[in-house]
Amino acid sequence: MSYGLNDFITGMPKAELHVHIEGCVEPLMLLRLAERNGVDIPYRDEDEVWAAQDYGEPALDNFLKYHENCLRVLQTGQDFYELAYAFFKRSAEENIVYLEIMFETQAHISRGLVFSECFDGLNQARRDGRRDFGIESNWIMSFQRDHSAESSMEILDMAKPFKDEIIGVGLDNYEVNNFALKFVEVFRRAREEGYRLTSHCDCNQQNSIEHIRQCLELLQVERIDHGLHVIDSPELTAMVRESQIPLTMCPTWRPSDPAPRRLESIREMLELGLLVSINTDDPAEFASRYLNNIFIEMHKHGSYTKDEIVRLTRNAFTSAWISEDAKAHYLEKLEKYVAGK
Ligand code: HPA
Ligand code: ZN
């Protein structure tokens, strides 16, 4: 029975909307890039890298300290190309047909890298991924919210020649208090320039409800990455349900977690009628790994049914920043798959 469902999950056409390309640096690639680029990292072999992924609390901060190593080994356009191409290939194996992928900005520029070189590498991989694996995708440019608004404005300038290749902007990294306040002008400009808008509101952060409210009201985001704590406020729940603001949840887990985290809350979100989807966030940096594995473990540990898994997948296509025609195309593909099983 559950073997059948695993096959169903694996073969199902899927979308992923919340994944950071820098979170796709696999342990072996981390070691290889560190050596190739002469970057010191605190791990000697793959076992040590895997062991380092057992982030203690506070989980976001400790995760981001590990993540810093994955950023530092990326040095050239070729590195970005190889990273992204490997991710497209892996995603095709997962039967993902559509991706929205975040890339970080200040995290690279502040190390002296050149925006156009990094982005050219990523975008060449996107073209090759489409050619070789038939995967459609869009880029989301993420500002690091612990950096200044001025540097985000400079990055909007740098991104101008590539505007047509970048669908939206987002905010990630450390969740510093009331971060939305300093990005009002940045987001207004991004909106005027035609970018779609999202922001992380991470799980278990201080002031989370207020952060979500500020992102919605002040930044006018159209989507929230994570956004778990919406359900802690009846008022926000009603607002997000009515406007069908997508919430891109990531039930990731660490090697020593007994089960995927947040499964009950995700079911509650579904039952409340929120537009919640399932995503990997940083598949090379969590024990949860890639999308099929997450769905399979949601079934195993949270008794998620086939219907619930299909609903979550439908939500992902509905939440995507693509034309209504493209949405209809993917949803039809999904419904045909479901009907044929
Ligand atoms: N939250 C904040 N910053 C991040 C994340 C995340 O989930 N992944 C990579 N950078
Ligand atoms: Zn994220």
Short mmCIF file of C-alpha atoms and ligand atoms in Angstrom, two decimals:
data_model
loop_
_atom_site.label_atom_id
_atom_site.label_comp_id
_atom_site.label_asym_id
_atom_site.label_seq_id
_atom_site.Cartn_x
_atom_site.Cartn_y
_atom_site.Cartn_z
CA MET A 1 0.00 0.00 0.00
CA SER A 2 2.57 2.52 1.02
CA TYR A 3 4.91 1.23 -1.71
CA GLY A 4 2.16 2.16 -4.18
CA LEU A 5 1.85 5.62 -2.76
CA ASN A 6 5.61 6.14 -2.92
CA ASP A 7 5.50 5.35 -6.62
CA PHE A 8 2.55 7.65 -7.06
CA ILE A 9 4.44 10.50 -5.36
CA THR A 10 7.60 9.87 -7.36
CA GLY A 11 5.81 9.90 -10.71
CA MET A 12 3.56 12.86 -9.96
CA PRO A 13 4.33 16.08 -11.88
CA LYS A 14 5.35 18.61 -9.24
CA ALA A 15 6.32 22.26 -8.77
CA GLU A 16 8.69 23.75 -6.25
CA LEU A 17 8.60 27.43 -5.32
CA HIS A 18 10.80 27.78 -2.26
CA VAL A 19 14.31 26.58 -2.83
CA HIS A 20 17.59 28.48 -2.50
CA ILE A 21 20.18 27.59 -5.12
CA GLU A 22 22.91 28.05 -2.52
CA GLY A 23 21.11 25.47 -0.41
CA CYS A 24 21.72 22.92 -3.18
CA VAL A 25 25.47 22.63 -2.62
CA GLU A 26 25.77 18.91 -1.95
CA PRO A 27 28.43 17.84 0.58
CA LEU A 28 30.68 16.39 -2.13
CA MET A 29 30.34 19.53 -4.21
CA LEU A 30 31.17 21.62 -1.13
CA LEU A 31 34.42 19.71 -0.65
CA ARG A 32 35.26 19.79 -4.36
CA LEU A 33 34.60 23.53 -4.77
CA ALA A 34 36.50 24.34 -1.57
CA GLU A 35 39.53 22.52 -2.94
CA ARG A 36 39.23 23.92 -6.45
CA ASN A 37 38.89 27.48 -5.19
CA GLY A 38 41.31 27.24 -2.26
CA VAL A 39 38.64 28.08 0.33
CA ASP A 40 39.11 26.88 3.91
CA ILE A 41 36.11 25.03 5.30
CA PRO A 42 35.94 23.32 8.68
CA TYR A 43 35.25 19.81 7.28
CA ARG A 44 37.72 17.21 6.00
CA ASP A 45 35.36 14.70 4.43
CA GLU A 46 31.75 13.99 3.56
CA ASP A 47 30.97 12.43 6.96
CA GLU A 48 32.06 15.60 8.70
CA VAL A 49 29.87 17.68 6.40
CA TRP A 50 26.79 15.53 7.05
CA ALA A 51 27.50 15.65 10.77
CA ALA A 52 27.61 19.44 10.65
CA GLN A 53 24.01 19.49 9.40
CA ASP A 54 22.60 18.53 12.80
CA TYR A 55 21.87 22.16 13.62
CA GLY A 56 21.18 22.81 17.31
CA GLU A 57 18.85 25.51 18.54
CA PRO A 58 18.36 28.27 17.54
CA ALA A 59 17.93 26.29 14.33
CA LEU A 60 17.78 29.16 11.82
CA ASP A 61 20.93 30.83 13.16
CA ASN A 62 22.89 27.59 13.32
CA PHE A 63 21.68 26.56 9.89
CA LEU A 64 22.80 29.92 8.49
CA LYS A 65 26.27 29.46 10.00
CA TYR A 66 26.63 26.18 8.10
CA HIS A 67 25.08 27.76 5.00
CA GLU A 68 27.84 30.41 5.07
CA ASN A 69 30.34 27.71 4.04
CA CYS A 70 28.20 26.81 1.05
CA LEU A 71 28.25 30.44 0.00
CA ARG A 72 31.98 30.93 0.44
CA VAL A 73 32.99 28.07 -1.83
CA LEU A 74 31.06 29.64 -4.73
CA GLN A 75 33.54 31.88 -6.48
CA THR A 76 33.07 31.92 -10.25
CA GLY A 77 30.32 31.96 -12.84
CA GLN A 78 31.29 28.36 -13.65
CA ASP A 79 30.64 27.36 -10.01
CA PHE A 80 27.14 28.83 -10.19
CA TYR A 81 26.56 27.10 -13.51
CA GLU A 82 27.60 23.67 -12.18
CA LEU A 83 25.54 24.11 -9.03
CA ALA A 84 22.37 25.10 -10.86
CA TYR A 85 22.77 22.56 -13.66
CA ALA A 86 23.11 19.76 -11.08
CA PHE A 87 19.96 21.01 -9.37
CA PHE A 88 17.95 21.04 -12.61
CA LYS A 89 19.12 17.50 -13.31
CA ARG A 90 18.16 16.34 -9.82
CA SER A 91 14.80 18.11 -10.06
CA ALA A 92 14.03 16.30 -13.32
CA GLU A 93 14.66 13.01 -11.51
CA GLU A 94 12.05 14.13 -8.96
CA ASN A 95 9.55 14.74 -11.78
CA ILE A 96 9.46 18.44 -10.97
CA VAL A 97 8.20 20.24 -14.06
CA TYR A 98 8.27 23.82 -12.80
CA LEU A 99 10.62 25.61 -10.40
CA GLU A 100 10.95 29.04 -8.87
CA ILE A 101 14.45 29.28 -7.46
CA MET A 102 15.91 31.95 -5.18
CA PHE A 103 19.45 33.18 -5.49
CA GLU A 104 21.19 35.32 -2.89
CA THR A 105 22.66 38.72 -3.66
CA GLN A 106 24.43 40.59 -0.85
CA ALA A 107 25.83 37.23 0.27
CA HIS A 108 27.89 37.16 -2.95
CA ILE A 109 28.39 40.83 -3.78
CA SER A 110 29.76 41.54 -0.30
CA ARG A 111 32.46 38.91 -0.98
CA GLY A 112 33.56 40.80 -4.08
CA LEU A 113 31.76 38.67 -6.68
CA VAL A 114 30.27 40.36 -9.74
CA PHE A 115 26.49 40.17 -10.12
CA SER A 116 26.50 39.63 -13.87
CA GLU A 117 29.03 36.81 -13.67
CA CYS A 118 27.09 34.89 -11.01
CA PHE A 119 23.78 35.45 -12.76
CA ASP A 120 25.10 34.51 -16.21
CA GLY A 121 26.25 31.17 -14.78
CA LEU A 122 22.86 30.54 -13.19
CA ASN A 123 20.92 31.58 -16.25
CA GLN A 124 22.99 29.50 -18.65
CA ALA A 125 22.15 26.49 -16.46
CA ARG A 126 18.49 27.46 -16.64
CA ARG A 127 18.61 27.44 -20.45
CA ASP A 128 20.52 24.15 -20.51
CA GLY A 129 18.15 22.66 -17.92
CA ARG A 130 15.21 23.49 -20.15
CA ARG A 131 16.98 22.03 -23.21
CA ASP A 132 18.24 18.85 -21.51
CA PHE A 133 15.47 18.07 -19.02
CA GLY A 134 12.46 20.08 -20.21
CA ILE A 135 12.17 21.90 -16.88
CA GLU A 136 10.64 25.36 -16.87
CA SER A 137 11.83 27.74 -14.17
CA ASN A 138 12.05 31.32 -12.98
CA TRP A 139 14.56 33.13 -10.79
CA ILE A 140 13.74 35.03 -7.61
CA MET A 141 16.37 37.51 -6.46
CA SER A 142 16.69 37.42 -2.68
CA PHE A 143 17.99 40.29 -0.62
CA GLN A 144 19.54 39.38 2.71
CA ARG A 145 17.33 41.15 5.21
CA ASP A 146 20.12 41.65 7.74
CA HIS A 147 21.91 43.81 5.13
CA SER A 148 21.06 47.41 4.31
CA ALA A 149 18.27 48.73 2.13
CA GLU A 150 20.89 50.79 0.25
CA SER A 151 22.74 47.67 -0.84
CA SER A 152 19.43 46.20 -2.06
CA MET A 153 18.85 49.35 -4.12
CA GLU A 154 22.32 48.93 -5.65
CA ILE A 155 21.50 45.34 -6.49
CA LEU A 156 18.28 46.45 -8.20
CA ASP A 157 20.55 48.65 -10.36
CA MET A 158 22.88 45.73 -11.10
CA ALA A 159 19.94 43.51 -12.02
CA LYS A 160 18.54 45.96 -14.59
CA PRO A 161 20.10 44.29 -17.65
CA PHE A 162 18.66 40.96 -16.51
CA LYS A 163 15.23 42.20 -15.48
CA ASP A 164 13.37 40.04 -18.00
CA GLU A 165 15.07 36.93 -16.64
CA ILE A 166 14.11 37.51 -12.99
CA ILE A 167 10.49 37.09 -12.01
CA GLY A 168 10.53 38.47 -8.49
CA VAL A 169 12.38 39.60 -5.40
CA GLY A 170 12.39 38.17 -1.90
CA LEU A 171 13.95 38.58 1.55
CA ASP A 172 15.82 35.89 3.48
CA ASN A 173 18.69 35.22 5.92
CA TYR A 174 18.62 36.25 9.62
CA GLU A 175 15.16 37.42 10.70
CA VAL A 176 16.09 40.68 12.37
CA ASN A 177 13.50 42.60 14.30
CA ASN A 178 10.91 44.43 12.18
CA PHE A 179 13.01 43.86 9.07
CA ALA A 180 10.17 44.86 6.75
CA LEU A 181 10.28 48.49 7.88
CA LYS A 182 13.60 49.17 6.20
CA PHE A 183 12.60 47.59 2.88
CA VAL A 184 9.47 49.64 2.12
CA GLU A 185 11.19 51.78 -0.53
CA VAL A 186 13.09 48.83 -2.01
CA PHE A 187 9.90 46.85 -2.43
CA ARG A 188 8.00 49.82 -3.82
CA ARG A 189 10.68 50.28 -6.46
CA ALA A 190 10.80 46.54 -7.21
CA ARG A 191 7.01 46.51 -7.64
CA GLU A 192 7.17 49.53 -9.97
CA GLU A 193 9.84 47.78 -12.02
CA GLY A 194 7.53 44.81 -12.46
CA TYR A 195 8.98 42.29 -10.04
CA ARG A 196 6.69 39.96 -8.12
CA LEU A 197 7.19 40.18 -4.35
CA THR A 198 7.75 37.61 -1.62
CA SER A 199 9.45 37.48 1.76
CA HIS A 200 10.54 34.86 4.22
CA CYS A 201 8.76 34.90 7.56
CA ASP A 202 10.58 32.01 9.19
CA CYS A 203 9.34 29.55 11.80
CA ASN A 204 9.89 30.13 15.51
CA GLN A 205 11.25 33.64 15.22
CA GLN A 206 10.53 36.47 17.64
CA ASN A 207 7.68 38.77 16.70
CA SER A 208 6.63 36.49 13.89
CA ILE A 209 2.98 37.52 13.67
CA GLU A 210 3.96 41.18 13.49
CA HIS A 211 6.58 40.40 10.83
CA ILE A 212 3.97 38.68 8.67
CA ARG A 213 1.57 41.59 9.08
CA GLN A 214 4.29 44.08 8.15
CA CYS A 215 5.29 42.11 5.06
CA LEU A 216 1.67 42.01 3.90
CA GLU A 217 0.74 45.58 4.74
CA LEU A 218 3.95 47.56 4.28
CA LEU A 219 5.77 45.57 1.62
CA GLN A 220 2.61 44.29 -0.06
CA VAL A 221 4.15 40.88 -0.64
CA GLU A 222 2.09 38.50 -2.76
CA ARG A 223 3.46 35.39 -1.13
CA ILE A 224 5.16 34.40 2.13
CA ASP A 225 7.99 31.90 2.36
CA HIS A 226 7.15 29.67 5.34
CA GLY A 227 4.54 31.86 7.06
CA LEU A 228 3.66 29.14 9.56
CA HIS A 229 2.67 31.61 12.25
CA VAL A 230 -0.21 32.99 10.21
CA ILE A 231 -2.29 30.34 11.99
CA ASP A 232 -1.41 31.79 15.39
CA SER A 233 -3.58 34.79 14.55
CA PRO A 234 -7.26 34.37 13.56
CA GLU A 235 -7.16 37.82 11.97
CA LEU A 236 -4.13 37.00 9.78
CA THR A 237 -5.57 33.60 8.95
CA ALA A 238 -8.74 35.24 7.65
CA MET A 239 -6.76 37.82 5.66
CA VAL A 240 -4.44 35.28 4.08
CA ARG A 241 -7.27 32.90 3.31
CA GLU A 242 -9.42 35.57 1.69
CA SER A 243 -6.63 36.89 -0.51
CA GLN A 244 -5.26 33.37 -1.08
CA ILE A 245 -1.73 34.58 -0.38
CA PRO A 246 0.43 31.50 -1.00
CA LEU A 247 2.47 30.12 1.91
CA THR A 248 5.47 28.07 0.81
CA MET A 249 6.08 25.71 3.71
CA CYS A 250 9.18 23.54 4.09
CA PRO A 251 8.81 20.64 6.52
CA THR A 252 12.55 20.09 6.68
CA TRP A 253 14.27 18.04 9.37
CA ARG A 254 17.72 17.45 10.75
CA PRO A 255 19.47 14.08 11.07
CA SER A 256 18.54 13.67 14.74
CA ASP A 257 14.92 14.85 14.44
CA PRO A 258 12.65 11.87 15.09
CA ALA A 259 10.18 12.90 12.36
CA PRO A 260 9.54 15.72 9.90
CA ARG A 261 8.80 18.95 11.70
CA ARG A 262 5.54 20.92 11.49
CA LEU A 263 3.38 18.20 9.94
CA GLU A 264 0.39 18.88 12.19
CA SER A 265 0.54 22.61 11.51
CA ILE A 266 0.64 22.05 7.76
CA ARG A 267 -2.46 19.88 7.98
CA GLU A 268 -4.14 22.62 10.00
CA MET A 269 -3.22 25.16 7.31
CA LEU A 270 -4.75 22.92 4.64
CA GLU A 271 -7.91 22.45 6.66
CA LEU A 272 -8.19 26.19 7.22
CA GLY A 273 -8.28 26.65 3.44
CA LEU A 274 -4.88 28.35 3.17
CA LEU A 275 -2.94 28.10 -0.10
CA VAL A 276 -0.06 26.11 1.38
CA SER A 277 2.50 24.17 -0.66
CA ILE A 278 5.41 21.85 0.17
CA ASN A 279 8.99 22.77 -0.66
CA THR A 280 12.54 21.71 0.21
CA ASP A 281 14.11 25.11 1.10
CA ASP A 282 17.72 23.87 1.04
CA PRO A 283 17.70 20.23 -0.05
CA ALA A 284 21.46 19.66 0.25
CA GLU A 285 21.52 21.11 3.77
CA PHE A 286 18.75 19.19 5.53
CA ALA A 287 18.19 15.48 6.14
CA SER A 288 14.78 15.94 4.50
CA ARG A 289 16.55 16.19 1.11
CA TYR A 290 14.46 16.45 -2.07
CA LEU A 291 10.73 16.82 -2.67
CA ASN A 292 9.69 13.20 -3.21
CA ASN A 293 11.35 12.18 0.03
CA ILE A 294 9.52 14.90 1.93
CA PHE A 295 6.11 13.79 0.60
CA ILE A 296 6.93 10.14 1.28
CA GLU A 297 7.90 10.91 4.87
CA MET A 298 4.83 13.12 5.33
CA HIS A 299 2.76 10.08 4.49
CA LYS A 300 4.78 7.82 6.74
CA HIS A 301 5.02 10.06 9.80
CA GLY A 302 1.99 12.32 9.43
CA SER A 303 -0.42 9.92 7.70
CA TYR A 304 -0.81 12.34 4.83
CA THR A 305 -3.16 10.78 2.31
CA LYS A 306 -2.88 10.67 -1.45
CA ASP A 307 -5.65 13.32 -1.64
CA GLU A 308 -3.82 15.65 0.71
CA ILE A 309 -0.56 15.23 -1.21
CA VAL A 310 -2.35 16.00 -4.48
CA ARG A 311 -3.99 19.07 -2.90
CA LEU A 312 -0.62 20.35 -1.75
CA THR A 313 0.77 19.82 -5.26
CA ARG A 314 -2.21 21.55 -6.86
CA ASN A 315 -1.60 24.45 -4.48
CA ALA A 316 2.00 24.71 -5.65
CA PHE A 317 0.96 25.11 -9.30
CA THR A 318 -1.79 27.56 -8.30
CA SER A 319 0.75 29.61 -6.31
CA ALA A 320 3.26 29.84 -9.17
CA TRP A 321 4.12 33.15 -10.84
CA ILE A 322 3.16 32.01 -14.32
CA SER A 323 0.36 32.87 -16.76
CA GLU A 324 -3.15 31.53 -16.21
CA ASP A 325 -2.67 29.43 -19.36
CA ALA A 326 0.50 27.88 -18.01
CA LYS A 327 -1.22 27.15 -14.69
CA ALA A 328 -4.12 25.48 -16.48
CA HIS A 329 -1.64 23.42 -18.50
CA TYR A 330 0.19 22.14 -15.42
CA LEU A 331 -3.00 21.54 -13.45
CA GLU A 332 -4.42 19.53 -16.32
CA LYS A 333 -1.23 17.48 -16.49
CA LEU A 334 -1.56 16.81 -12.76
CA GLU A 335 -5.27 15.89 -12.95
CA LYS A 336 -4.59 13.53 -15.87
CA TYR A 337 -1.85 11.85 -13.85
CA VAL A 338 -4.12 11.46 -10.83
CA ALA A 339 -7.03 10.16 -12.93
CA GLY A 340 -4.77 7.59 -14.59
CA LYS A 341 -3.61 6.08 -11.28
N1 HPA B 1 15.30 31.21 5.91
C1 HPA B 1 16.11 32.26 5.90
N2 HPA B 1 17.19 32.31 5.17
C2 HPA B 1 17.50 31.29 4.38
C3 HPA B 1 16.71 30.18 4.34
C4 HPA B 1 15.53 30.15 5.12
O1 HPA B 1 14.71 29.22 5.09
N3 HPA B 1 17.30 29.31 3.48
C5 HPA B 1 18.41 29.92 3.01
N4 HPA B 1 18.53 31.12 3.55
ZN ZN B 2 14.00 29.62 2.52
#
